Amino acid sequence: MGQPEDEDLRKSPVSEYGEFNEQDEEDEVTRFLQFGRFFGVSLGGGLSTVTGNRGSVYQGGFPAFELKLQYWFDFDFALELGVTTASHNWEAGTIGHTDVTLLRLGLDLKYYIPVYNLAAPITFANPYLTLGLGGFRKTDKLQAQEVIETDSSAGLSLGAGLEFVVKPRATYFYVATKLHLVTFNDTFTTKYQADLGLKDLTGQFITTTAGFLFTW
């Protein structure tokens, strides 16, 4: 004679699996509330470089500055809202000396690479990856003509970084690099081909920064 239906259901693998999952999730949430970070503010500086044809003529890029606000979902994922600015300059053929200011306002998702079973130096470094979207504003100041030209565009950013603990759950020192994939109105221009031999101004921007992150 078979067991009652309610007893069979109570001891089924499906119900038991669900109970274990729920307990694991509760334990993880409790651990995060006890030892995790929730909000953060970081301030850093560094260098902005440019690749490709644009990079062959652009000068400067130091110093670059960034300010970021961060929110952690759990131990592995965080959301980062940041603003970064840097200045460049170049001799634009017959146009003359041009000062360039690049400003990015972006939203990035951070993923902290699990390092539980890795070597101690890697664990101490706390590596992470970033993926984000942002708005870029490029301002060109043509000195000879006393003209200011602005150009705005959206772009994708890919990055990686390391965080070193100064004071747990309070202060960290970070080093990060981001590649910005963005196209401006002058990216495919041919007007510098005669003067400078540049068939276009293709090239991507890279920012490398270091600074301090304060969390609570």
PDB file of N, CA and C in Angstrom, residues 98-177:
ATOM      1  N   THR A  98      45.619  72.912 -31.737  1.00  0.00           N
ATOM      2  CA  THR A  98      44.270  72.632 -31.254  1.00  0.00           C
ATOM      3  C   THR A  98      44.349  71.936 -29.901  1.00  0.00           C
ATOM      4  N   ASP A  99      43.630  72.481 -28.940  1.00  0.00           N
ATOM      5  CA  ASP A  99      43.520  71.855 -27.632  1.00  0.00           C
ATOM      6  C   ASP A  99      42.236  71.037 -27.576  1.00  0.00           C
ATOM      7  N   VAL A 100      42.345  69.818 -27.046  1.00  0.00           N
ATOM      8  CA  VAL A 100      41.214  68.893 -27.022  1.00  0.00           C
ATOM      9  C   VAL A 100      40.922  68.495 -25.575  1.00  0.00           C
ATOM     10  N   THR A 101      39.659  68.593 -25.208  1.00  0.00           N
ATOM     11  CA  THR A 101      39.214  68.122 -23.887  1.00  0.00           C
ATOM     12  C   THR A 101      38.186  67.022 -24.088  1.00  0.00           C
ATOM     13  N   LEU A 102      38.421  65.891 -23.449  1.00  0.00           N
ATOM     14  CA  LEU A 102      37.518  64.752 -23.553  1.00  0.00           C
ATOM     15  C   LEU A 102      36.851  64.518 -22.202  1.00  0.00           C
ATOM     16  N   LEU A 103      35.528  64.429 -22.217  1.00  0.00           N
ATOM     17  CA  LEU A 103      34.750  64.199 -20.994  1.00  0.00           C
ATOM     18  C   LEU A 103      33.857  62.984 -21.199  1.00  0.00           C
ATOM     19  N   ARG A 104      33.878  62.071 -20.234  1.00  0.00           N
ATOM     20  CA  ARG A 104      33.017  60.888 -20.291  1.00  0.00           C
ATOM     21  C   ARG A 104      32.174  60.795 -19.032  1.00  0.00           C
ATOM     22  N   LEU A 105      30.870  60.587 -19.217  1.00  0.00           N
ATOM     23  CA  LEU A 105      29.958  60.276 -18.129  1.00  0.00           C
ATOM     24  C   LEU A 105      29.392  58.900 -18.433  1.00  0.00           C
ATOM     25  N   GLY A 106      29.707  57.920 -17.595  1.00  0.00           N
ATOM     26  CA  GLY A 106      29.354  56.544 -17.939  1.00  0.00           C
ATOM     27  C   GLY A 106      28.845  55.736 -16.777  1.00  0.00           C
ATOM     28  N   LEU A 107      28.171  54.654 -17.122  1.00  0.00           N
ATOM     29  CA  LEU A 107      27.651  53.695 -16.162  1.00  0.00           C
ATOM     30  C   LEU A 107      28.268  52.339 -16.479  1.00  0.00           C
ATOM     31  N   ASP A 108      28.977  51.753 -15.507  1.00  0.00           N
ATOM     32  CA  ASP A 108      29.709  50.514 -15.728  1.00  0.00           C
ATOM     33  C   ASP A 108      29.274  49.439 -14.727  1.00  0.00           C
ATOM     34  N   LEU A 109      29.238  48.217 -15.200  1.00  0.00           N
ATOM     35  CA  LEU A 109      28.986  47.066 -14.343  1.00  0.00           C
ATOM     36  C   LEU A 109      30.328  46.426 -14.010  1.00  0.00           C
ATOM     37  N   LYS A 110      30.598  46.238 -12.721  1.00  0.00           N
ATOM     38  CA  LYS A 110      31.848  45.631 -12.273  1.00  0.00           C
ATOM     39  C   LYS A 110      31.594  44.191 -11.858  1.00  0.00           C
ATOM     40  N   TYR A 111      32.479  43.312 -12.296  1.00  0.00           N
ATOM     41  CA  TYR A 111      32.410  41.904 -11.910  1.00  0.00           C
ATOM     42  C   TYR A 111      33.734  41.527 -11.252  1.00  0.00           C
ATOM     43  N   TYR A 112      33.664  41.140  -9.992  1.00  0.00           N
ATOM     44  CA  TYR A 112      34.858  40.735  -9.255  1.00  0.00           C
ATOM     45  C   TYR A 112      35.128  39.256  -9.500  1.00  0.00           C
ATOM     46  N   ILE A 113      36.300  38.961 -10.024  1.00  0.00           N
ATOM     47  CA  ILE A 113      36.665  37.597 -10.375  1.00  0.00           C
ATOM     48  C   ILE A 113      36.847  36.772  -9.098  1.00  0.00           C
ATOM     49  N   PRO A 114      36.179  35.620  -8.965  1.00  0.00           N
ATOM     50  CA  PRO A 114      36.354  34.780  -7.776  1.00  0.00           C
ATOM     51  C   PRO A 114      37.810  34.339  -7.630  1.00  0.00           C
ATOM     52  N   VAL A 115      38.364  34.558  -6.451  1.00  0.00           N
ATOM     53  CA  VAL A 115      39.783  34.247  -6.236  1.00  0.00           C
ATOM     54  C   VAL A 115      39.981  33.348  -5.023  1.00  0.00           C
ATOM     55  N   TYR A 116      38.920  32.646  -4.611  1.00  0.00           N
ATOM     56  CA  TYR A 116      38.990  31.850  -3.385  1.00  0.00           C
ATOM     57  C   TYR A 116      40.069  30.778  -3.441  1.00  0.00           C
ATOM     58  N   ASN A 117      40.255  30.148  -4.594  1.00  0.00           N
ATOM     59  CA  ASN A 117      41.185  29.035  -4.696  1.00  0.00           C
ATOM     60  C   ASN A 117      42.480  29.392  -5.428  1.00  0.00           C
ATOM     61  N   LEU A 118      42.719  30.699  -5.599  1.00  0.00           N
ATOM     62  CA  LEU A 118      43.913  31.132  -6.308  1.00  0.00           C
ATOM     63  C   LEU A 118      45.017  31.502  -5.322  1.00  0.00           C
ATOM     64  N   ALA A 119      46.180  31.855  -5.885  1.00  0.00           N
ATOM     65  CA  ALA A 119      47.332  32.178  -5.045  1.00  0.00           C
ATOM     66  C   ALA A 119      47.067  33.420  -4.208  1.00  0.00           C
ATOM     67  N   ALA A 120      47.748  33.522  -3.072  1.00  0.00           N
ATOM     68  CA  ALA A 120      47.541  34.625  -2.131  1.00  0.00           C
ATOM     69  C   ALA A 120      47.748  36.007  -2.756  1.00  0.00           C
ATOM     70  N   PRO A 121      48.794  36.236  -3.585  1.00  0.00           N
ATOM     71  CA  PRO A 121      48.959  37.565  -4.178  1.00  0.00           C
ATOM     72  C   PRO A 121      47.777  37.977  -5.050  1.00  0.00           C
ATOM     73  N   ILE A 122      47.175  37.025  -5.777  1.00  0.00           N
ATOM     74  CA  ILE A 122      46.024  37.338  -6.624  1.00  0.00           C
ATOM     75  C   ILE A 122      44.813  37.644  -5.756  1.00  0.00           C
ATOM     76  N   THR A 123      44.636  36.868  -4.695  1.00  0.00           N
ATOM     77  CA  THR A 123      43.535  37.107  -3.772  1.00  0.00           C
ATOM     78  C   THR A 123      43.658  38.485  -3.141  1.00  0.00           C
ATOM     79  N   PHE A 124      44.850  38.862  -2.777  1.00  0.00           N
ATOM     80  CA  PHE A 124      45.088  40.162  -2.145  1.00  0.00           C
ATOM     81  C   PHE A 124      44.791  41.304  -3.115  1.00  0.00           C
ATOM     82  N   ALA A 125      45.031  41.082  -4.414  1.00  0.00           N
ATOM     83  CA  ALA A 125      44.846  42.135  -5.407  1.00  0.00           C
ATOM     84  C   ALA A 125      43.383  42.376  -5.751  1.00  0.00           C
ATOM     85  N   ASN A 126      42.504  41.384  -5.536  1.00  0.00           N
ATOM     86  CA  ASN A 126      41.065  41.546  -5.768  1.00  0.00           C
ATOM     87  C   ASN A 126      40.784  42.044  -7.199  1.00  0.00           C
ATOM     88  N   PRO A 127      41.035  41.243  -8.231  1.00  0.00           N
ATOM     89  CA  PRO A 127      40.855  41.688  -9.621  1.00  0.00           C
ATOM     90  C   PRO A 127      39.384  41.762 -10.019  1.00  0.00           C
ATOM     91  N   TYR A 128      39.097  42.657 -10.974  1.00  0.00           N
ATOM     92  CA  TYR A 128      37.731  42.799 -11.471  1.00  0.00           C
ATOM     93  C   TYR A 128      37.731  43.230 -12.937  1.00  0.00           C
ATOM     94  N   LEU A 129      36.585  43.029 -13.587  1.00  0.00           N
ATOM     95  CA  LEU A 129      36.368  43.439 -14.969  1.00  0.00           C
ATOM     96  C   LEU A 129      35.210  44.421 -15.005  1.00  0.00           C
ATOM     97  N   THR A 130      35.206  45.313 -16.008  1.00  0.00           N
ATOM     98  CA  THR A 130      34.117  46.279 -16.150  1.00  0.00           C
ATOM     99  C   THR A 130      33.607  46.300 -17.583  1.00  0.00           C
ATOM    100  N   LEU A 131      32.316  46.555 -17.704  1.00  0.00           N
ATOM    101  CA  LEU A 131      31.658  46.717 -19.002  1.00  0.00           C
ATOM    102  C   LEU A 131      30.629  47.820 -18.842  1.00  0.00           C
ATOM    103  N   GLY A 132      30.679  48.818 -19.732  1.00  0.00           N
ATOM    104  CA  GLY A 132      29.758  49.933 -19.542  1.00  0.00           C
ATOM    105  C   GLY A 132      29.465  50.730 -20.795  1.00  0.00           C
ATOM    106  N   LEU A 133      28.474  51.587 -20.666  1.00  0.00           N
ATOM    107  CA  LEU A 133      28.078  52.532 -21.705  1.00  0.00           C
ATOM    108  C   LEU A 133      28.261  53.940 -21.174  1.00  0.00           C
ATOM    109  N   GLY A 134      28.551  54.864 -22.072  1.00  0.00           N
ATOM    110  CA  GLY A 134      28.746  56.236 -21.609  1.00  0.00           C
ATOM    111  C   GLY A 134      28.541  57.255 -22.710  1.00  0.00           C
ATOM    112  N   GLY A 135      28.372  58.475 -22.285  1.00  0.00           N
ATOM    113  CA  GLY A 135      28.304  59.598 -23.207  1.00  0.00           C
ATOM    114  C   GLY A 135      29.638  60.328 -23.206  1.00  0.00           C
ATOM    115  N   PHE A 136      30.164  60.602 -24.392  1.00  0.00           N
ATOM    116  CA  PHE A 136      31.461  61.263 -24.546  1.00  0.00           C
ATOM    117  C   PHE A 136      31.254  62.639 -25.176  1.00  0.00           C
ATOM    118  N   ARG A 137      31.974  63.606 -24.668  1.00  0.00           N
ATOM    119  CA  ARG A 137      31.924  64.959 -25.224  1.00  0.00           C
ATOM    120  C   ARG A 137      33.356  65.408 -25.514  1.00  0.00           C
ATOM    121  N   LYS A 138      33.638  65.692 -26.769  1.00  0.00           N
ATOM    122  CA  LYS A 138      34.970  66.141 -27.194  1.00  0.00           C
ATOM    123  C   LYS A 138      34.882  67.613 -27.578  1.00  0.00           C
ATOM    124  N   THR A 139      35.734  68.423 -26.951  1.00  0.00           N
ATOM    125  CA  THR A 139      35.761  69.862 -27.218  1.00  0.00           C
ATOM    126  C   THR A 139      37.095  70.226 -27.844  1.00  0.00           C
ATOM    127  N   ASP A 140      37.062  70.764 -29.054  1.00  0.00           N
ATOM    128  CA  ASP A 140      38.266  71.204 -29.770  1.00  0.00           C
ATOM    129  C   ASP A 140      38.334  72.726 -29.748  1.00  0.00           C
ATOM    130  N   LYS A 141      39.430  73.246 -29.214  1.00  0.00           N
ATOM    131  CA  LYS A 141      39.650  74.688 -29.188  1.00  0.00           C
ATOM    132  C   LYS A 141      40.740  75.034 -30.182  1.00  0.00           C
ATOM    133  N   LEU A 142      40.341  75.628 -31.323  1.00  0.00           N
ATOM    134  CA  LEU A 142      41.267  76.005 -32.382  1.00  0.00           C
ATOM    135  C   LEU A 142      41.861  77.368 -32.033  1.00  0.00           C
ATOM    136  N   GLN A 143      43.143  77.372 -31.674  1.00  0.00           N
ATOM    137  CA  GLN A 143      43.760  78.584 -31.158  1.00  0.00           C
ATOM    138  C   GLN A 143      43.839  79.698 -32.199  1.00  0.00           C
ATOM    139  N   ALA A 144      44.231  79.387 -33.427  1.00  0.00           N
ATOM    140  CA  ALA A 144      44.413  80.421 -34.445  1.00  0.00           C
ATOM    141  C   ALA A 144      43.092  81.090 -34.806  1.00  0.00           C
ATOM    142  N   GLN A 145      42.047  80.305 -34.990  1.00  0.00           N
ATOM    143  CA  GLN A 145      40.746  80.848 -35.374  1.00  0.00           C
ATOM    144  C   GLN A 145      39.916  81.306 -34.176  1.00  0.00           C
ATOM    145  N   GLU A 146      40.409  81.004 -32.964  1.00  0.00           N
ATOM    146  CA  GLU A 146      39.662  81.310 -31.744  1.00  0.00           C
ATOM    147  C   GLU A 146      38.242  80.748 -31.831  1.00  0.00           C
ATOM    148  N   VAL A 147      38.170  79.474 -32.243  1.00  0.00           N
ATOM    149  CA  VAL A 147      36.900  78.780 -32.410  1.00  0.00           C
ATOM    150  C   VAL A 147      36.874  77.563 -31.503  1.00  0.00           C
ATOM    151  N   ILE A 148      35.712  77.300 -30.929  1.00  0.00           N
ATOM    152  CA  ILE A 148      35.520  76.112 -30.095  1.00  0.00           C
ATOM    153  C   ILE A 148      34.476  75.220 -30.746  1.00  0.00           C
ATOM    154  N   GLU A 149      34.857  73.982 -31.019  1.00  0.00           N
ATOM    155  CA  GLU A 149      33.954  73.016 -31.634  1.00  0.00           C
ATOM    156  C   GLU A 149      33.693  71.884 -30.651  1.00  0.00           C
ATOM    157  N   THR A 150      32.436  71.478 -30.536  1.00  0.00           N
ATOM    158  CA  THR A 150      32.082  70.384 -29.629  1.00  0.00           C
ATOM    159  C   THR A 150      31.458  69.234 -30.412  1.00  0.00           C
ATOM    160  N   ASP A 151      31.661  68.041 -29.919  1.00  0.00           N
ATOM    161  CA  ASP A 151      31.159  66.833 -30.572  1.00  0.00           C
ATOM    162  C   ASP A 151      30.797  65.830 -29.484  1.00  0.00           C
ATOM    163  N   SER A 152      29.571  65.312 -29.507  1.00  0.00           N
ATOM    164  CA  SER A 152      29.119  64.353 -28.506  1.00  0.00           C
ATOM    165  C   SER A 152      28.757  63.032 -29.172  1.00  0.00           C
ATOM    166  N   SER A 153      29.026  61.943 -28.464  1.00  0.00           N
ATOM    167  CA  SER A 153      28.740  60.619 -29.000  1.00  0.00           C
ATOM    168  C   SER A 153      28.610  59.630 -27.840  1.00  0.00           C
ATOM    169  N   ALA A 154      27.985  58.500 -28.118  1.00  0.00           N
ATOM    170  CA  ALA A 154      27.875  57.419 -27.142  1.00  0.00           C
ATOM    171  C   ALA A 154      28.895  56.340 -27.487  1.00  0.00           C
ATOM    172  N   GLY A 155      29.368  55.642 -26.482  1.00  0.00           N
ATOM    173  CA  GLY A 155      30.378  54.620 -26.724  1.00  0.00           C
ATOM    174  C   GLY A 155      30.382  53.540 -25.672  1.00  0.00           C
ATOM    175  N   LEU A 156      31.073  52.462 -25.990  1.00  0.00           N
ATOM    176  CA  LEU A 156      31.208  51.301 -25.120  1.00  0.00           C
ATOM    177  C   LEU A 156      32.576  51.322 -24.449  1.00  0.00           C
ATOM    178  N   SER A 157      32.627  50.900 -23.204  1.00  0.00           N
ATOM    179  CA  SER A 157      33.892  50.859 -22.469  1.00  0.00           C
ATOM    180  C   SER A 157      34.129  49.470 -21.890  1.00  0.00           C
ATOM    181  N   LEU A 158      35.352  48.980 -22.045  1.00  0.00           N
ATOM    182  CA  LEU A 158      35.774  47.693 -21.499  1.00  0.00           C
ATOM    183  C   LEU A 158      36.979  47.936 -20.608  1.00  0.00           C
ATOM    184  N   GLY A 159      37.003  47.296 -19.453  1.00  0.00           N
ATOM    185  CA  GLY A 159      38.109  47.573 -18.560  1.00  0.00           C
ATOM    186  C   GLY A 159      38.438  46.441 -17.614  1.00  0.00           C
ATOM    187  N   ALA A 160      39.503  46.662 -16.857  1.00  0.00           N
ATOM    188  CA  ALA A 160      39.949  45.717 -15.841  1.00  0.00           C
ATOM    189  C   ALA A 160      40.695  46.495 -14.777  1.00  0.00           C
ATOM    190  N   GLY A 161      40.702  45.948 -13.554  1.00  0.00           N
ATOM    191  CA  GLY A 161      41.377  46.654 -12.491  1.00  0.00           C
ATOM    192  C   GLY A 161      41.724  45.761 -11.322  1.00  0.00           C
ATOM    193  N   LEU A 162      42.422  46.344 -10.367  1.00  0.00           N
ATOM    194  CA  LEU A 162      42.817  45.670  -9.136  1.00  0.00           C
ATOM    195  C   LEU A 162      42.490  46.581  -7.963  1.00  0.00           C
ATOM    196  N   GLU A 163      42.028  45.988  -6.879  1.00  0.00           N
ATOM    197  CA  GLU A 163      41.765  46.726  -5.645  1.00  0.00           C
ATOM    198  C   GLU A 163      42.587  46.133  -4.509  1.00  0.00           C
ATOM    199  N   PHE A 164      43.346  46.975  -3.821  1.00  0.00           N
ATOM    200  CA  PHE A 164      44.180  46.531  -2.707  1.00  0.00           C
ATOM    201  C   PHE A 164      43.609  47.092  -1.402  1.00  0.00           C
ATOM    202  N   VAL A 165      43.453  46.234  -0.428  1.00  0.00           N
ATOM    203  CA  VAL A 165      42.855  46.633   0.838  1.00  0.00           C
ATOM    204  C   VAL A 165      43.819  47.506   1.642  1.00  0.00           C
ATOM    205  N   VAL A 166      43.346  48.684   2.028  1.00  0.00           N
ATOM    206  CA  VAL A 166      44.072  49.530   2.970  1.00  0.00           C
ATOM    207  C   VAL A 166      43.473  49.354   4.358  1.00  0.00           C
ATOM    208  N   LYS A 167      42.152  49.437   4.418  1.00  0.00           N
ATOM    209  CA  LYS A 167      41.400  49.158   5.637  1.00  0.00           C
ATOM    210  C   LYS A 167      40.144  48.412   5.225  1.00  0.00           C
ATOM    211  N   PRO A 168      39.941  47.173   5.677  1.00  0.00           N
ATOM    212  CA  PRO A 168      38.803  46.363   5.221  1.00  0.00           C
ATOM    213  C   PRO A 168      37.465  47.076   5.370  1.00  0.00           C
ATOM    214  N   ARG A 169      36.674  47.001   4.280  1.00  0.00           N
ATOM    215  CA  ARG A 169      35.328  47.572   4.234  1.00  0.00           C
ATOM    216  C   ARG A 169      35.316  49.092   4.392  1.00  0.00           C
ATOM    217  N   ALA A 170      36.483  49.733   4.249  1.00  0.00           N
ATOM    218  CA  ALA A 170      36.544  51.182   4.436  1.00  0.00           C
ATOM    219  C   ALA A 170      37.380  51.885   3.371  1.00  0.00           C
ATOM    220  N   THR A 171      38.614  51.455   3.161  1.00  0.00           N
ATOM    221  CA  THR A 171      39.519  52.151   2.251  1.00  0.00           C
ATOM    222  C   THR A 171      40.270  51.152   1.384  1.00  0.00           C
ATOM    223  N   TYR A 172      40.340  51.460   0.077  1.00  0.00           N
ATOM    224  CA  TYR A 172      41.034  50.600  -0.880  1.00  0.00           C
ATOM    225  C   TYR A 172      41.837  51.475  -1.834  1.00  0.00           C
ATOM    226  N   PHE A 173      42.956  50.943  -2.304  1.00  0.00           N
ATOM    227  CA  PHE A 173      43.733  51.584  -3.368  1.00  0.00           C
ATOM    228  C   PHE A 173      43.504  50.790  -4.646  1.00  0.00           C
ATOM    229  N   TYR A 174      43.162  51.461  -5.731  1.00  0.00           N
ATOM    230  CA  TYR A 174      42.844  50.753  -6.970  1.00  0.00           C
ATOM    231  C   TYR A 174      43.701  51.234  -8.136  1.00  0.00           C
ATOM    232  N   VAL A 175      43.883  50.342  -9.089  1.00  0.00           N
ATOM    233  CA  VAL A 175      44.526  50.638 -10.371  1.00  0.00           C
ATOM    234  C   VAL A 175      43.630  50.056 -11.454  1.00  0.00           C
ATOM    235  N   ALA A 176      43.287  50.852 -12.464  1.00  0.00           N
ATOM    236  CA  ALA A 176      42.323  50.395 -13.475  1.00  0.00           C
ATOM    237  C   ALA A 176      42.679  50.936 -14.850  1.00  0.00           C
ATOM    238  N   THR A 177      42.299  50.178 -15.870  1.00  0.00           N
ATOM    239  CA  THR A 177      42.470  50.583 -17.265  1.00  0.00           C
ATOM    240  C   THR A 177      41.161  50.348 -18.010  1.00  0.00           C
TER     241      THR A 177
END
